[in-house]
Coordinates of C-alpha atoms in Angstrom, one line a residue:
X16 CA 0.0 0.0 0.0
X17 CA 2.8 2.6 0.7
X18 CA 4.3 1.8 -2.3
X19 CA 1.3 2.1 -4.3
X20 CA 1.0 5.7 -2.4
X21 CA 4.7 6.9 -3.0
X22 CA 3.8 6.0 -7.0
X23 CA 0.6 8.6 -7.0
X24 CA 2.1 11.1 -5.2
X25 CA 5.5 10.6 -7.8
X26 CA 3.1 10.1 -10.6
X27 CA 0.8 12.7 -9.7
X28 CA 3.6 15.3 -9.6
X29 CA 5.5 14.6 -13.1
X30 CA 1.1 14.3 -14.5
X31 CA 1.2 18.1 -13.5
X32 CA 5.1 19.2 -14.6
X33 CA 4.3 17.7 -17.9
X34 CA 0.4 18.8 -18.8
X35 CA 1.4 21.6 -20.7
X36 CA 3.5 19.3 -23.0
X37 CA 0.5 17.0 -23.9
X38 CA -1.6 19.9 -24.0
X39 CA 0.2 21.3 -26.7
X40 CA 0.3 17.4 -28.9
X41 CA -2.9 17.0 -28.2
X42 CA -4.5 20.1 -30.1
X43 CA -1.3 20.0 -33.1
X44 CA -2.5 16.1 -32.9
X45 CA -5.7 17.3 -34.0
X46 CA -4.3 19.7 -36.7
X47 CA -5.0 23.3 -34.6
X48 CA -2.3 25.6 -35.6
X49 CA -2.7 29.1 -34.3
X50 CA 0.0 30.1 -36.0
X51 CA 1.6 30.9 -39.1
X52 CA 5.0 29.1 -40.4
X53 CA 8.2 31.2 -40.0
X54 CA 11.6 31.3 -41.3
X55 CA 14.3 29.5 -39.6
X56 CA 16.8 27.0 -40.0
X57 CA 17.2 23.3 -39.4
X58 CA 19.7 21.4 -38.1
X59 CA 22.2 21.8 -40.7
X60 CA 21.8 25.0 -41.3
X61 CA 19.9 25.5 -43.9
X62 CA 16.9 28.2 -44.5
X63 CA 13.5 26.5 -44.5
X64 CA 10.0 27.4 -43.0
X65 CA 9.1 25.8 -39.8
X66 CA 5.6 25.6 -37.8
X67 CA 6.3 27.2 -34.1
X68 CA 7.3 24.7 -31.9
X69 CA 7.0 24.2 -28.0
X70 CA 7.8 27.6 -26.6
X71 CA 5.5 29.9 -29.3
X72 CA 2.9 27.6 -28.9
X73 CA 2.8 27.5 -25.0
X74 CA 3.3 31.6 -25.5
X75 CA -0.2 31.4 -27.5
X76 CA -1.7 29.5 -25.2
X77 CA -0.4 32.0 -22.2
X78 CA -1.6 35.1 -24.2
X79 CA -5.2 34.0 -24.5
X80 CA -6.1 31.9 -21.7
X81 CA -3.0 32.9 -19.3
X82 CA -1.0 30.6 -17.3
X83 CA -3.8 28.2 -16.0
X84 CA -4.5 28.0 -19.2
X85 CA -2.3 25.4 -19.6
X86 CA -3.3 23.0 -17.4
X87 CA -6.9 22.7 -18.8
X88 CA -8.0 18.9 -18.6
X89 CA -5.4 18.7 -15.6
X90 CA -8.4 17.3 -13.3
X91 CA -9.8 14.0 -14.9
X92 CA -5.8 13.2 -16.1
X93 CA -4.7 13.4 -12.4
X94 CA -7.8 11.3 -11.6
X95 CA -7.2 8.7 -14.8
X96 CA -3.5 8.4 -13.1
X97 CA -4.1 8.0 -9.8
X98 CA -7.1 5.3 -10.6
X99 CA -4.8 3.6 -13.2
X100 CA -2.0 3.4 -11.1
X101 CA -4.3 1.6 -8.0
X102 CA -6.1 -1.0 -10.7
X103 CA -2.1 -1.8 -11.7
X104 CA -0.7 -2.5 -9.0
X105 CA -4.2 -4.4 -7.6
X106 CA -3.7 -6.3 -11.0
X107 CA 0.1 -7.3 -10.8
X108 CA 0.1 -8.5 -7.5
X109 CA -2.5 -10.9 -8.7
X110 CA -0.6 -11.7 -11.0
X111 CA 2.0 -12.3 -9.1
X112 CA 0.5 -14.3 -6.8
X113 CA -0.9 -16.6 -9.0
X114 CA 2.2 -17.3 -10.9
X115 CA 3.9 -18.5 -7.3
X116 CA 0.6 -20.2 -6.1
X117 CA 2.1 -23.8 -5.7
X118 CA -1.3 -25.2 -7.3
X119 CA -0.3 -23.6 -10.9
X120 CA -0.7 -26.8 -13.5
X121 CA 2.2 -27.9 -14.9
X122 CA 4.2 -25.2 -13.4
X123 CA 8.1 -24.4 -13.2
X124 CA 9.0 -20.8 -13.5
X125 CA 11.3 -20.3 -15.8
X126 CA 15.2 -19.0 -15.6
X127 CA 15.1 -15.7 -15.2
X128 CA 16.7 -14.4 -18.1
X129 CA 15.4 -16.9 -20.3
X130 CA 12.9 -15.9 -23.2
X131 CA 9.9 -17.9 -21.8
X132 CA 10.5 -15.3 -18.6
X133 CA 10.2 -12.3 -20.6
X134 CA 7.0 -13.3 -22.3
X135 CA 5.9 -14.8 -19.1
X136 CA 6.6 -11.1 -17.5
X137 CA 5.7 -9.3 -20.8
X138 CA 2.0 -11.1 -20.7
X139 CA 1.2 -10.1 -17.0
X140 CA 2.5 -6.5 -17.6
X141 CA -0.2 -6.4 -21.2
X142 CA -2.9 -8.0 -18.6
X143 CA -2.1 -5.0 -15.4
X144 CA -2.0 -2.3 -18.6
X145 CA -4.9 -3.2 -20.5
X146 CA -7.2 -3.2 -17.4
X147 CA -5.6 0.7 -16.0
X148 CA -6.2 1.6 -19.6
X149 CA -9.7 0.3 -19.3
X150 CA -10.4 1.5 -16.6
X151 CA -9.1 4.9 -16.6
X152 CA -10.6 5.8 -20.3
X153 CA -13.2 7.7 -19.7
X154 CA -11.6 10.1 -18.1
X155 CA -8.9 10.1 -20.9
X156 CA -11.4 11.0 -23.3
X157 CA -13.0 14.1 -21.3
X158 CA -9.3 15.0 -21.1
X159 CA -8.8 15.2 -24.3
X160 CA -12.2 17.1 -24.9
X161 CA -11.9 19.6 -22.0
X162 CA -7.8 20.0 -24.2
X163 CA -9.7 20.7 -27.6
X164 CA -12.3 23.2 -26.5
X165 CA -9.5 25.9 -26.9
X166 CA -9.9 25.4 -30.6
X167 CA -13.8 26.6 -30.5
X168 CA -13.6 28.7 -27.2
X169 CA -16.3 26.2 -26.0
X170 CA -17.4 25.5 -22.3
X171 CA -18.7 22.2 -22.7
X172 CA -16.8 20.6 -20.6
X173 CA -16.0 22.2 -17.4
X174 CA -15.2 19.5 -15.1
X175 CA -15.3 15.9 -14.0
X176 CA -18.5 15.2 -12.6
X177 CA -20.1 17.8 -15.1
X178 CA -18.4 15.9 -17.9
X179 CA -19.5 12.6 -17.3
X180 CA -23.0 13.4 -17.3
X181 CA -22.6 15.2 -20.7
X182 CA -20.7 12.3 -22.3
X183 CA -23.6 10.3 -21.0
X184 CA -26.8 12.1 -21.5
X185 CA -25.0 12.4 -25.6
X186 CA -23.3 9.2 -26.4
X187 CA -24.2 6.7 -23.8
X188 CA -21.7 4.3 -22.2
X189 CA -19.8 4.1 -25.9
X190 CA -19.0 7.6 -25.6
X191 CA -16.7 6.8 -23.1
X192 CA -15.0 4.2 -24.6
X193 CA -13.9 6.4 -27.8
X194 CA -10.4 5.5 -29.4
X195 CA -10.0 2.8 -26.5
X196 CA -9.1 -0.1 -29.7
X197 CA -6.5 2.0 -30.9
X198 CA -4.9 2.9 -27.7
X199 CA -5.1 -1.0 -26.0
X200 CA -3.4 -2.0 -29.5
X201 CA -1.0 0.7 -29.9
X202 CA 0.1 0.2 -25.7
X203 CA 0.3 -3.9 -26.2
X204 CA 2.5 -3.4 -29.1
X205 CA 4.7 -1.1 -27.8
X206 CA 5.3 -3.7 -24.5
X207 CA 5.9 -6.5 -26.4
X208 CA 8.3 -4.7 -29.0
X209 CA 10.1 -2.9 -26.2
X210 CA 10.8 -6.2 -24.2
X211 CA 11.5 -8.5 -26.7
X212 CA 13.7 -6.4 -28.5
X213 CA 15.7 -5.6 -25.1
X214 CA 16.2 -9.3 -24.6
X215 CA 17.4 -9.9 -28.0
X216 CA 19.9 -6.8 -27.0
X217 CA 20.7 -7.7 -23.9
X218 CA 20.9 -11.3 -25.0
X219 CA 23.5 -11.0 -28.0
X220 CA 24.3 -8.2 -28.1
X221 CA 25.9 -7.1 -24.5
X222 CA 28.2 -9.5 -22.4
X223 CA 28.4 -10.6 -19.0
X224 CA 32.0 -10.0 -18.9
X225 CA 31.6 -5.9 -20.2
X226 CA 31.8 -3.6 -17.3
X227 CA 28.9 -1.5 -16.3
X228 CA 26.4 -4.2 -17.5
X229 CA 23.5 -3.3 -15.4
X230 CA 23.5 0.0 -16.7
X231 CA 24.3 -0.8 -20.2
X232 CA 21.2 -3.1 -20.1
X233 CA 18.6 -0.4 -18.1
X234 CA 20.0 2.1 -21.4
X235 CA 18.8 -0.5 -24.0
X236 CA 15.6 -1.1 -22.3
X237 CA 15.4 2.8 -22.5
X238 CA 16.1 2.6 -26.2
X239 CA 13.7 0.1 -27.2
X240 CA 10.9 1.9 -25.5
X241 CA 11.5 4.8 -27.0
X242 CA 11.9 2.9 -30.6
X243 CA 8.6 0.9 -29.5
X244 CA 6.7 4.3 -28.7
X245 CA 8.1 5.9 -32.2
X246 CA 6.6 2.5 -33.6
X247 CA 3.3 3.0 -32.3
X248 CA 2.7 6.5 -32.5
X249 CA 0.0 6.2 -35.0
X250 CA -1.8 4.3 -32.3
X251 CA -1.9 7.2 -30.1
X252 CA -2.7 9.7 -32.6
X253 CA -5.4 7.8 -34.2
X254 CA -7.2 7.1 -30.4
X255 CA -6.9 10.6 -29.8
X256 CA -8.5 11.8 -32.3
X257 CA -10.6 9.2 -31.9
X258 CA -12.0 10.7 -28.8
X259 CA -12.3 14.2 -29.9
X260 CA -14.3 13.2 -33.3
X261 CA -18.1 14.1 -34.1
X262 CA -18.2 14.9 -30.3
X263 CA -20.0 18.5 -30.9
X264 CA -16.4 20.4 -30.2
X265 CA -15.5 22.5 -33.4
X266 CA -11.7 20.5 -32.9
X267 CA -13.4 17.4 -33.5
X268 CA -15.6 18.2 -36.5
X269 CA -14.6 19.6 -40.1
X270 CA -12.2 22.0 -41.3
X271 CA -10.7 19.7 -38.6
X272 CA -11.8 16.6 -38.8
X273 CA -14.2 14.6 -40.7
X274 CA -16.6 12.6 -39.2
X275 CA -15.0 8.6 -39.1
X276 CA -17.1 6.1 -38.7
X277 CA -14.4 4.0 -37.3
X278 CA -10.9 4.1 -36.0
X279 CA -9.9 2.2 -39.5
X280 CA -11.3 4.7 -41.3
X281 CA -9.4 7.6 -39.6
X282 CA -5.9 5.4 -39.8
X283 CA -7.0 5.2 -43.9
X284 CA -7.2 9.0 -43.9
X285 CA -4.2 10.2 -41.8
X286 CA -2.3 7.7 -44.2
X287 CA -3.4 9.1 -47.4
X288 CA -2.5 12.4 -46.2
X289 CA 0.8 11.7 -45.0
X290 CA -0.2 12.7 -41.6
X291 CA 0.5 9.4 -39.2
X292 CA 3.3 11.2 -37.4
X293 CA 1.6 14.4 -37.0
X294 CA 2.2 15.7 -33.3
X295 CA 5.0 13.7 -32.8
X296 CA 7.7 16.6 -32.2
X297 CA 7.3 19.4 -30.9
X298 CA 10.2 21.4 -32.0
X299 CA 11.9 21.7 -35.4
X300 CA 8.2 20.8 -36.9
X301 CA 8.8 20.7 -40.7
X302 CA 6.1 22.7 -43.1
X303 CA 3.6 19.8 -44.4
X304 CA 4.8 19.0 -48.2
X305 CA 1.8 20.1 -50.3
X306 CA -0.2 22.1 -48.0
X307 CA -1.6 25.3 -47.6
X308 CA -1.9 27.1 -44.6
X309 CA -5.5 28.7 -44.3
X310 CA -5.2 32.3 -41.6
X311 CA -9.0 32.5 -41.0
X312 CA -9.2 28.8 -40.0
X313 CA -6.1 28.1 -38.1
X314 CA -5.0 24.8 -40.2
X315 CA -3.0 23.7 -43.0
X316 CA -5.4 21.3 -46.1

């Protein structure tokens, strides 16, 4: 229980230092761009226009809604987190339990090490994940939502409580379950192609022998997550949107978005327009090849 504790309290704390971060992917996820591309140069050098990254956009964001204006949507994340990190652990440790429990069929745990461990570990970590993701969904997707309404100005969504009841009284249940398919797939994925590819690594790749092995081996565990997560970002753009689409907010309906049916049919679009990475960085953004950027509506098509 302590531990569980000393993981909200460390969880909650880095939710609120980064807000402003998502903040800013979530509505350049959903193609908002307040403003215009300027001159600058890339990494080599070389002349080239750029969209505003990070710092300009948080700037916008400060000038029109101030400071607190960057931590809209703060509320339901905190609560997603500190719910999703309490169904985890609760879901682990059964885990954990069971895999120990001397009545286990046929059981001998494997060598630590070994590649039956990892997908032995790998399968009750997708099992702990996909229930907190379950879980803490709804209040994922009013996050997103109460994010968006700076595109329109809207109110809509104001808080938690006030939140759930709209999402209710308008979509039913489903409503709160929007761009959950993406988002399980895109976070099993990224597990299993993070761990695997670690073992492989730390398998063949580094030897017992080297110096510094332990921390040789928590740095490629750090690479292949970040690899895994560059992987599977269309995963996470296409749930987010997901969310955000045909809900009645002006970021979720054309110019911005058209209305998708399905999450398939949003992957098919983002693909054909060359836009499955959008959001992904948020400095050095490169002008989209092919587009126009339209002042009155705030977007590039």
């Amino acid at each position: 229980m302590a531990d569980t504790c000393g993981q909200i309290l460390l969880g909650s704390g880095l939710t609120v230092l980064s807000h402003p971060l998502m903040y800013i992917k979530v509505l350049i996820q959903v193609g908002h761009e307040p403003l215009p591309p300027t001159l600058g140069r890339n990494l080599f050098g070389r002349q080239v226009y750029q969209l505003p990254g990070m710092f300009a956009y948080a700037k916008h964001i400060i000038k029109v809604d101030g400071k607190i204006g960057l931590f809209k949507g703060l509320g339901p994340r905190l609560c997603a987190g500190t719910i999703g990190t309490v169904v985890h652990s609760k879901v682990a440790q059964v885990g954990r339990t069971a895999s120990n429990s001397p009545e286990v069929p046929g059981g001998h745990k494997a060598v630590e090490g070994s590649l039956q461990h990892v997908v032995d570990e790998t399968t009750k970590e997708m099992f702990a994940r996909s229930c907190a993701t379950i879980v803490t969904h709804p209040f994922h997707v009013i996050t997103l939502r109460c994010m968006v309404q700076f595109i329109g100005r809207e109110t809509k969504y104001s808080g938690v409580f006030d939140s759930i009841v709209t999402v209710y009284r308008e979509e039913g249940i489903l409503g709160f379950f929007a761009g959950l398919i993406p988002r399980l797939l895109g976070d099993i994925l990224s597990l299993w192609i993070c761990n695997l590819l670690a073992h492989l690594i730390n398998t063949y790749a580094i030897d017992d022998s080297m110096s510094h092995t332990g921390e040789i081996r928590n740095c490629s565990q750090a690479v292949t997550g970040f690899f895994a997560s560059m992987l599977t970002y269309p995963f996470v753009l296409v749930s987010n949107l997901m969310a955000v689409n045909n809900c009645g907010l002006a970021g979720g309906l054309p110019p911005y978005a058209s209305a998708y049916p399905t999450w398939v049919d949003c992957w098919r679009h983002l693909s054909k327009e060359g836009n499955m990475s959008r959001g992904n960085s948020l400095f050095f953004r490169k002008l989209p090849v092919g587009k126009m950027y339209a002042i009155d509506q705030k977007r590039f098509f």
